[in-house]
PDB file of C-alpha atoms in Angstrom:
ATOM      1  CA  MET A   1      -2.415 -12.931   8.032  1.00  0.00           C
ATOM      2  CA  SER A   2      -0.148 -11.285  10.523  1.00  0.00           C
ATOM      3  CA  THR A   3      -0.225  -7.619  11.392  1.00  0.00           C
ATOM      4  CA  ASN A   4       2.459  -5.243  12.432  1.00  0.00           C
ATOM      5  CA  ALA A   5       1.052  -4.812  15.912  1.00  0.00           C
ATOM      6  CA  ILE A   6       3.702  -5.228  18.565  1.00  0.00           C
ATOM      7  CA  GLY A   7       4.512  -8.864  19.090  1.00  0.00           C
ATOM      8  CA  GLU A   8       2.923  -9.915  15.841  1.00  0.00           C
ATOM      9  CA  LEU A   9       5.401  -8.783  13.262  1.00  0.00           C
ATOM     10  CA  GLY A  10       5.122 -10.389   9.862  1.00  0.00           C
ATOM     11  CA  ASP A  11       8.165 -12.232   8.604  1.00  0.00           C
ATOM     12  CA  GLU A  12       8.684  -9.853   5.699  1.00  0.00           C
ATOM     13  CA  LEU A  13       8.937  -6.179   6.510  1.00  0.00           C
ATOM     14  CA  MET A  14       9.371  -3.692   3.697  1.00  0.00           C
ATOM     15  CA  ILE A  15      11.079  -0.336   4.083  1.00  0.00           C
ATOM     16  CA  ILE A  16       9.003   1.773   1.734  1.00  0.00           C
ATOM     17  CA  ASP A  17       8.485   5.436   0.960  1.00  0.00           C
ATOM     18  CA  LYS A  18       5.246   6.232   2.787  1.00  0.00           C
ATOM     19  CA  SER A  19       3.925   8.122  -0.219  1.00  0.00           C
ATOM     20  CA  LEU A  20       4.139   5.000  -2.398  1.00  0.00           C
ATOM     21  CA  ILE A  21       1.524   3.136  -0.343  1.00  0.00           C
ATOM     22  CA  ALA A  22      -1.874   3.739  -1.947  1.00  0.00           C
ATOM     23  CA  SER A  23      -3.962   1.373   0.154  1.00  0.00           C
ATOM     24  CA  ILE A  24      -3.755  -0.929   3.130  1.00  0.00           C
ATOM     25  CA  ARG A  25      -5.030  -4.491   3.377  1.00  0.00           C
ATOM     26  CA  TRP A  26      -7.293  -4.450   6.401  1.00  0.00           C
ATOM     27  CA  ASN A  27      -7.810  -7.145   8.997  1.00  0.00           C
ATOM     28  CA  LYS A  28      -9.978  -7.786  12.031  1.00  0.00           C
ATOM     29  CA  GLU A  29      -7.305  -6.750  14.498  1.00  0.00           C
ATOM     30  CA  LEU A  30      -7.024  -3.302  12.923  1.00  0.00           C
ATOM     31  CA  GLY A  31     -10.824  -3.190  13.083  1.00  0.00           C
ATOM     32  CA  ARG A  32     -10.797  -3.885  16.816  1.00  0.00           C
ATOM     33  CA  LYS A  33      -8.173  -1.189  17.301  1.00  0.00           C
ATOM     34  CA  LEU A  34     -10.310   1.320  15.400  1.00  0.00           C
ATOM     35  CA  LYS A  35     -13.350   0.477  17.510  1.00  0.00           C
ATOM     36  CA  ILE A  36     -11.408   0.973  20.733  1.00  0.00           C
ATOM     37  CA  LEU A  37     -10.023   4.308  19.542  1.00  0.00           C
ATOM     38  CA  ARG A  38     -13.485   5.502  18.470  1.00  0.00           C
ATOM     39  CA  GLY A  39     -14.708   4.863  21.990  1.00  0.00           C
ATOM     40  CA  THR A  40     -18.144   6.289  22.692  1.00  0.00           C
ATOM     41  CA  GLU A  41     -18.270   8.596  19.682  1.00  0.00           C
ATOM     42  CA  SER A  42     -20.839   7.536  17.096  1.00  0.00           C
ATOM     43  CA  MET A  43     -19.677   6.131  13.757  1.00  0.00           C
ATOM     44  CA  GLN A  44     -21.565   8.940  12.024  1.00  0.00           C
ATOM     45  CA  SER A  45     -19.777  11.610  14.033  1.00  0.00           C
ATOM     46  CA  LEU A  46     -16.337  10.103  13.464  1.00  0.00           C
ATOM     47  CA  ALA A  47     -17.059   9.609   9.748  1.00  0.00           C
ATOM     48  CA  LYS A  48     -18.098  13.243   9.427  1.00  0.00           C
ATOM     49  CA  ARG A  49     -14.914  14.449  11.105  1.00  0.00           C
ATOM     50  CA  ALA A  50     -12.817  12.025   9.042  1.00  0.00           C
ATOM     51  CA  GLY A  51     -14.481  12.982   5.777  1.00  0.00           C
ATOM     52  CA  CYS A  52     -15.670   9.508   4.855  1.00  0.00           C
ATOM     53  CA  ALA A  53     -18.922   7.539   4.782  1.00  0.00           C
ATOM     54  CA  TYR A  54     -19.949   5.949   8.083  1.00  0.00           C
ATOM     55  CA  GLN A  55     -20.349   2.681   6.197  1.00  0.00           C
ATOM     56  CA  LEU A  56     -16.582   2.660   5.752  1.00  0.00           C
ATOM     57  CA  ILE A  57     -16.077   2.915   9.511  1.00  0.00           C
ATOM     58  CA  GLN A  58     -18.650   0.134   9.922  1.00  0.00           C
ATOM     59  CA  HIS A  59     -16.897  -2.164   7.435  1.00  0.00           C
ATOM     60  CA  LEU A  60     -13.477  -1.445   8.859  1.00  0.00           C
ATOM     61  CA  GLU A  61     -14.508  -2.087  12.451  1.00  0.00           C
ATOM     62  CA  ARG A  62     -16.094  -5.349  11.367  1.00  0.00           C
ATOM     63  CA  GLY A  63     -12.849  -6.143   9.569  1.00  0.00           C
ATOM     64  CA  GLU A  64     -14.673  -7.613   6.612  1.00  0.00           C
ATOM     65  CA  TYR A  65     -17.309  -6.752   4.067  1.00  0.00           C
ATOM     66  CA  PRO A  66     -20.816  -8.092   4.693  1.00  0.00           C
ATOM     67  CA  GLU A  67     -21.440 -11.540   3.214  1.00  0.00           C
ATOM     68  CA  SER A  68     -23.859  -9.993   0.750  1.00  0.00           C
ATOM     69  CA  SER A  69     -21.061  -7.892  -0.738  1.00  0.00           C
ATOM     70  CA  PRO A  70     -19.715  -8.977  -4.118  1.00  0.00           C
ATOM     71  CA  ARG A  71     -16.279  -7.886  -2.956  1.00  0.00           C
ATOM     72  CA  ASN A  72     -13.564 -10.023  -1.497  1.00  0.00           C
ATOM     73  CA  SER A  73     -13.969 -10.522   2.235  1.00  0.00           C
ATOM     74  CA  ALA A  74     -10.689  -8.762   3.052  1.00  0.00           C
ATOM     75  CA  PRO A  75     -11.351  -5.003   2.817  1.00  0.00           C
ATOM     76  CA  THR A  76      -8.728  -2.559   1.750  1.00  0.00           C
ATOM     77  CA  VAL A  77      -8.680   1.118   2.624  1.00  0.00           C
ATOM     78  CA  SER A  78      -6.915   3.915   0.803  1.00  0.00           C
ATOM     79  CA  THR A  79      -4.169   5.546   2.838  1.00  0.00           C
ATOM     80  CA  GLU A  80      -5.892   8.853   2.056  1.00  0.00           C
ATOM     81  CA  LYS A  81      -9.089   7.769   3.828  1.00  0.00           C
ATOM     82  CA  LEU A  82      -7.177   6.065   6.614  1.00  0.00           C
ATOM     83  CA  GLU A  83      -5.141   9.241   7.141  1.00  0.00           C
ATOM     84  CA  GLY A  84      -8.436  11.115   7.514  1.00  0.00           C
ATOM     85  CA  ILE A  85      -9.713   8.641  10.085  1.00  0.00           C
ATOM     86  CA  CYS A  86      -6.421   8.656  11.986  1.00  0.00           C
ATOM     87  CA  GLN A  87      -6.330  12.450  11.984  1.00  0.00           C
ATOM     88  CA  ALA A  88      -9.845  12.528  13.442  1.00  0.00           C
ATOM     89  CA  LEU A  89      -8.683  10.059  16.103  1.00  0.00           C
ATOM     90  CA  SER A  90      -5.561  12.157  16.839  1.00  0.00           C
ATOM     91  CA  ILE A  91      -3.241   9.275  16.024  1.00  0.00           C
ATOM     92  CA  LYS A  92      -0.589   9.061  13.324  1.00  0.00           C
ATOM     93  CA  ILE A  93      -1.223   6.440  10.643  1.00  0.00           C
ATOM     94  CA  GLU A  94       2.127   4.782  11.371  1.00  0.00           C
ATOM     95  CA  ASP A  95       1.236   4.511  15.053  1.00  0.00           C
ATOM     96  CA  PHE A  96      -2.192   3.130  14.212  1.00  0.00           C
ATOM     97  CA  LEU A  97      -0.652   0.472  11.972  1.00  0.00           C
ATOM     98  CA  GLY A  98       2.191  -0.158  14.422  1.00  0.00           C
ATOM     99  CA  CYS A  99       4.710   0.542  11.678  1.00  0.00           C
ATOM    100  CA  PRO A 100       7.884   2.393  12.625  1.00  0.00           C
ATOM    101  CA  LEU A 101       8.562   5.458  10.523  1.00  0.00           C
ATOM    102  CA  VAL A 102      12.128   6.271   9.565  1.00  0.00           C
ATOM    103  CA  LYS A 103      12.746   9.926   8.930  1.00  0.00           C
ATOM    104  CA  LEU A 104      15.923  10.692   7.052  1.00  0.00           C
ATOM    105  CA  PRO A 105      17.804  13.749   8.236  1.00  0.00           C
ATOM    106  CA  GLN A 106      17.968  16.453   5.565  1.00  0.00           C
ATOM    107  CA  LYS A 107      21.755  16.138   5.250  1.00  0.00           C
ATOM    108  CA  ILE A 108      21.582  12.429   4.473  1.00  0.00           C
ATOM    109  CA  GLN A 109      18.854  13.087   1.937  1.00  0.00           C
ATOM    110  CA  ASN A 110      21.075  15.568   0.190  1.00  0.00           C
ATOM    111  CA  ILE A 111      24.039  13.197   0.122  1.00  0.00           C
ATOM    112  CA  ALA A 112      21.889  10.315  -1.194  1.00  0.00           C
TER     113      ALA A 112
ATOM    114  CA  MET B   1       6.574  12.688  -5.611  1.00  0.00           C
ATOM    115  CA  SER B   2       9.792  10.931  -4.777  1.00  0.00           C
ATOM    116  CA  THR B   3      10.343   7.235  -5.240  1.00  0.00           C
ATOM    117  CA  ASN B   4      12.430   4.781  -3.367  1.00  0.00           C
ATOM    118  CA  ALA B   5      14.856   4.285  -6.230  1.00  0.00           C
ATOM    119  CA  ILE B   6      18.447   4.579  -5.099  1.00  0.00           C
ATOM    120  CA  GLY B   7      19.383   8.203  -4.647  1.00  0.00           C
ATOM    121  CA  GLU B   8      15.807   9.354  -4.506  1.00  0.00           C
ATOM    122  CA  LEU B   9      14.651   8.243  -1.094  1.00  0.00           C
ATOM    123  CA  GLY B  10      11.556   9.913   0.249  1.00  0.00           C
ATOM    124  CA  ASP B  11      11.892  11.689   3.557  1.00  0.00           C
ATOM    125  CA  GLU B  12       9.456   9.368   5.316  1.00  0.00           C
ATOM    126  CA  LEU B  13      10.142   5.668   5.065  1.00  0.00           C
ATOM    127  CA  MET B  14       7.755   3.234   6.691  1.00  0.00           C
ATOM    128  CA  ILE B  15       8.742  -0.199   7.934  1.00  0.00           C
ATOM    129  CA  ILE B  16       5.620  -2.162   7.138  1.00  0.00           C
ATOM    130  CA  ASP B  17       4.534  -5.787   6.958  1.00  0.00           C
ATOM    131  CA  LYS B  18       4.650  -6.495   3.215  1.00  0.00           C
ATOM    132  CA  SER B  19       1.291  -8.275   3.396  1.00  0.00           C
ATOM    133  CA  LEU B  20      -0.424  -5.092   4.669  1.00  0.00           C
ATOM    134  CA  ILE B  21       0.272  -3.186   1.434  1.00  0.00           C
ATOM    135  CA  ALA B  22      -2.741  -3.612  -0.839  1.00  0.00           C
ATOM    136  CA  SER B  23      -1.758  -1.230  -3.609  1.00  0.00           C
ATOM    137  CA  ILE B  24       1.077   0.989  -4.752  1.00  0.00           C
ATOM    138  CA  ARG B  25       0.850   4.585  -5.911  1.00  0.00           C
ATOM    139  CA  TRP B  26       2.494   4.577  -9.307  1.00  0.00           C
ATOM    140  CA  ASN B  27       4.656   7.225 -10.897  1.00  0.00           C
ATOM    141  CA  LYS B  28       6.385   7.897 -14.198  1.00  0.00           C
ATOM    142  CA  GLU B  29       9.762   6.712 -12.993  1.00  0.00           C
ATOM    143  CA  LEU B  30       8.354   3.291 -12.105  1.00  0.00           C
ATOM    144  CA  GLY B  31       6.738   3.322 -15.543  1.00  0.00           C
ATOM    145  CA  ARG B  32      10.086   3.928 -17.223  1.00  0.00           C
ATOM    146  CA  LYS B  33      11.629   1.110 -15.205  1.00  0.00           C
ATOM    147  CA  LEU B  34       8.850  -1.253 -16.281  1.00  0.00           C
ATOM    148  CA  LYS B  35       9.366  -0.347 -19.934  1.00  0.00           C
ATOM    149  CA  ILE B  36      13.104  -0.985 -19.719  1.00  0.00           C
ATOM    150  CA  LEU B  37      12.553  -4.342 -18.014  1.00  0.00           C
ATOM    151  CA  ARG B  38       9.965  -5.384 -20.610  1.00  0.00           C
ATOM    152  CA  GLY B  39      12.537  -4.765 -23.322  1.00  0.00           C
ATOM    153  CA  THR B  40      11.529  -6.074 -26.711  1.00  0.00           C
ATOM    154  CA  GLU B  41       8.708  -8.308 -25.481  1.00  0.00           C
ATOM    155  CA  SER B  42       5.278  -7.074 -26.546  1.00  0.00           C
ATOM    156  CA  MET B  43       2.903  -5.646 -23.929  1.00  0.00           C
ATOM    157  CA  GLN B  44       0.399  -8.346 -24.882  1.00  0.00           C
ATOM    158  CA  SER B  45       2.900 -11.128 -24.298  1.00  0.00           C
ATOM    159  CA  LEU B  46       4.034  -9.737 -20.927  1.00  0.00           C
ATOM    160  CA  ALA B  47       0.425  -9.149 -19.848  1.00  0.00           C
ATOM    161  CA  LYS B  48      -0.466 -12.730 -20.722  1.00  0.00           C
ATOM    162  CA  ARG B  49       2.440 -14.090 -18.693  1.00  0.00           C
ATOM    163  CA  ALA B  50       1.664 -11.702 -15.830  1.00  0.00           C
ATOM    164  CA  GLY B  51      -2.038 -12.529 -15.818  1.00  0.00           C
ATOM    165  CA  CYS B  52      -3.273  -8.989 -16.387  1.00  0.00           C
ATOM    166  CA  ALA B  53      -4.773  -6.886 -19.170  1.00  0.00           C
ATOM    167  CA  TYR B  54      -2.247  -5.349 -21.571  1.00  0.00           C
ATOM    168  CA  GLN B  55      -3.974  -2.009 -20.962  1.00  0.00           C
ATOM    169  CA  LEU B  56      -2.633  -2.124 -17.411  1.00  0.00           C
ATOM    170  CA  ILE B  57       0.929  -2.487 -18.712  1.00  0.00           C
ATOM    171  CA  GLN B  58       0.204   0.383 -21.100  1.00  0.00           C
ATOM    172  CA  HIS B  59      -1.107   2.661 -18.333  1.00  0.00           C
ATOM    173  CA  LEU B  60       1.714   1.785 -15.986  1.00  0.00           C
ATOM    174  CA  GLU B  61       4.454   2.384 -18.552  1.00  0.00           C
ATOM    175  CA  ARG B  62       2.894   5.719 -19.373  1.00  0.00           C
ATOM    176  CA  GLY B  63       2.809   6.438 -15.648  1.00  0.00           C
ATOM    177  CA  GLU B  64      -0.599   8.043 -15.846  1.00  0.00           C
ATOM    178  CA  TYR B  65      -4.108   7.352 -17.044  1.00  0.00           C
ATOM    179  CA  PRO B  66      -5.125   8.842 -20.395  1.00  0.00           C
ATOM    180  CA  GLU B  67      -6.601  12.327 -20.177  1.00  0.00           C
ATOM    181  CA  SER B  68      -9.959  10.930 -21.229  1.00  0.00           C
ATOM    182  CA  SER B  69     -10.060   8.743 -18.119  1.00  0.00           C
ATOM    183  CA  PRO B  70     -12.385   9.853 -15.331  1.00  0.00           C
ATOM    184  CA  ARG B  71      -9.797   8.600 -12.863  1.00  0.00           C
ATOM    185  CA  ASN B  72      -7.147  10.591 -11.100  1.00  0.00           C
ATOM    186  CA  SER B  73      -4.006  10.997 -13.179  1.00  0.00           C
ATOM    187  CA  ALA B  74      -1.860   9.081 -10.678  1.00  0.00           C
ATOM    188  CA  PRO B  75      -2.546   5.382 -11.234  1.00  0.00           C
ATOM    189  CA  THR B  76      -2.380   2.847  -8.474  1.00  0.00           C
ATOM    190  CA  VAL B  77      -1.724  -0.847  -8.926  1.00  0.00           C
ATOM    191  CA  SER B  78      -2.629  -3.666  -6.594  1.00  0.00           C
ATOM    192  CA  THR B  79       0.384  -5.450  -5.131  1.00  0.00           C
ATOM    193  CA  GLU B  80      -1.211  -8.666  -6.383  1.00  0.00           C
ATOM    194  CA  LYS B  81      -1.093  -7.497 -10.016  1.00  0.00           C
ATOM    195  CA  LEU B  82       2.329  -5.925  -9.562  1.00  0.00           C
ATOM    196  CA  GLU B  83       3.615  -9.188  -8.075  1.00  0.00           C
ATOM    197  CA  GLY B  84       2.355 -10.942 -11.216  1.00  0.00           C
ATOM    198  CA  ILE B  85       4.141  -8.474 -13.472  1.00  0.00           C
ATOM    199  CA  CYS B  86       7.342  -8.665 -11.425  1.00  0.00           C
ATOM    200  CA  GLN B  87       7.241 -12.462 -11.446  1.00  0.00           C
ATOM    201  CA  ALA B  88       6.902 -12.415 -15.237  1.00  0.00           C
ATOM    202  CA  LEU B  89       9.904 -10.063 -15.376  1.00  0.00           C
ATOM    203  CA  SER B  90      11.910 -12.308 -13.001  1.00  0.00           C
ATOM    204  CA  ILE B  91      12.366  -9.508 -10.481  1.00  0.00           C
ATOM    205  CA  LYS B  92      11.195  -9.326  -6.889  1.00  0.00           C
ATOM    206  CA  ILE B  93       8.624  -6.625  -6.156  1.00  0.00           C
ATOM    207  CA  GLU B  94      10.867  -5.099  -3.488  1.00  0.00           C
ATOM    208  CA  ASP B  95      13.748  -4.894  -5.969  1.00  0.00           C
ATOM    209  CA  PHE B  96      11.478  -3.359  -8.587  1.00  0.00           C
ATOM    210  CA  LEU B  97      10.297  -0.716  -6.117  1.00  0.00           C
ATOM    211  CA  GLY B  98      13.801  -0.255  -4.720  1.00  0.00           C
ATOM    212  CA  CYS B  99      12.510  -1.004  -1.226  1.00  0.00           C
ATOM    213  CA  PRO B 100      14.744  -3.003   1.102  1.00  0.00           C
ATOM    214  CA  LEU B 101      13.056  -6.050   2.578  1.00  0.00           C
ATOM    215  CA  VAL B 102      13.828  -6.977   6.184  1.00  0.00           C
ATOM    216  CA  LYS B 103      13.394 -10.644   6.939  1.00  0.00           C
ATOM    217  CA  LEU B 104      13.139 -11.474  10.601  1.00  0.00           C
ATOM    218  CA  PRO B 105      14.942 -14.634  11.655  1.00  0.00           C
ATOM    219  CA  GLN B 106      12.539 -17.300  12.917  1.00  0.00           C
ATOM    220  CA  LYS B 107      14.003 -17.182  16.448  1.00  0.00           C
ATOM    221  CA  ILE B 108      13.361 -13.462  16.818  1.00  0.00           C
ATOM    222  CA  GLN B 109       9.837 -13.927  15.512  1.00  0.00           C
ATOM    223  CA  ASN B 110       9.176 -16.483  18.211  1.00  0.00           C
ATOM    224  CA  ILE B 111      10.577 -14.259  20.946  1.00  0.00           C
ATOM    225  CA  ALA B 112       8.571 -11.239  19.697  1.00  0.00           C
TER     226      ALA B 112
END
């Protein structure tokens, strides 16, 4: 599966109201990015600041659930939790995902 | 919460790889749209064709979980299940959500 990271755009991009996205399908590349951004901070410390369980950070960095898990091997993460993690990492969720954000000027909103 | 239906664009639109969206945050307006598209077909019949439980159709058309549910009142639906429902209704998921889909030409994909 392709990601939206620069140079690896999928072939179908959707322009969607950010608030409509409830969860993101994770992949190993996003996991690697998360690990790099975490740097030397412990998973526990980041999880505490992000308001999630450190096991979530662990699963996400691995990019897959452990083989023992009954769940599908492709993890998903709620945008709410991902927003928390991104906030703790001082990065916007759209920048983390490599997804451009289009902000409509107020005037255009009013016309539309 | 705003939806992407024409004339009701949110103020933050994300351009995201369709395959990265795992689930959609539902709302009453989407529920009304689903009900209209279902028309006179029974929920059971649509659910069978869509490969989901008829209770899902029921919850989605209502736009919220019943008060007795322990879950949050804003339902979410996996894009996989929503794709099934949309397929059964002969509508593309992006058209149902009112989200424009950008398809990159193959050449540009290769350059990028």
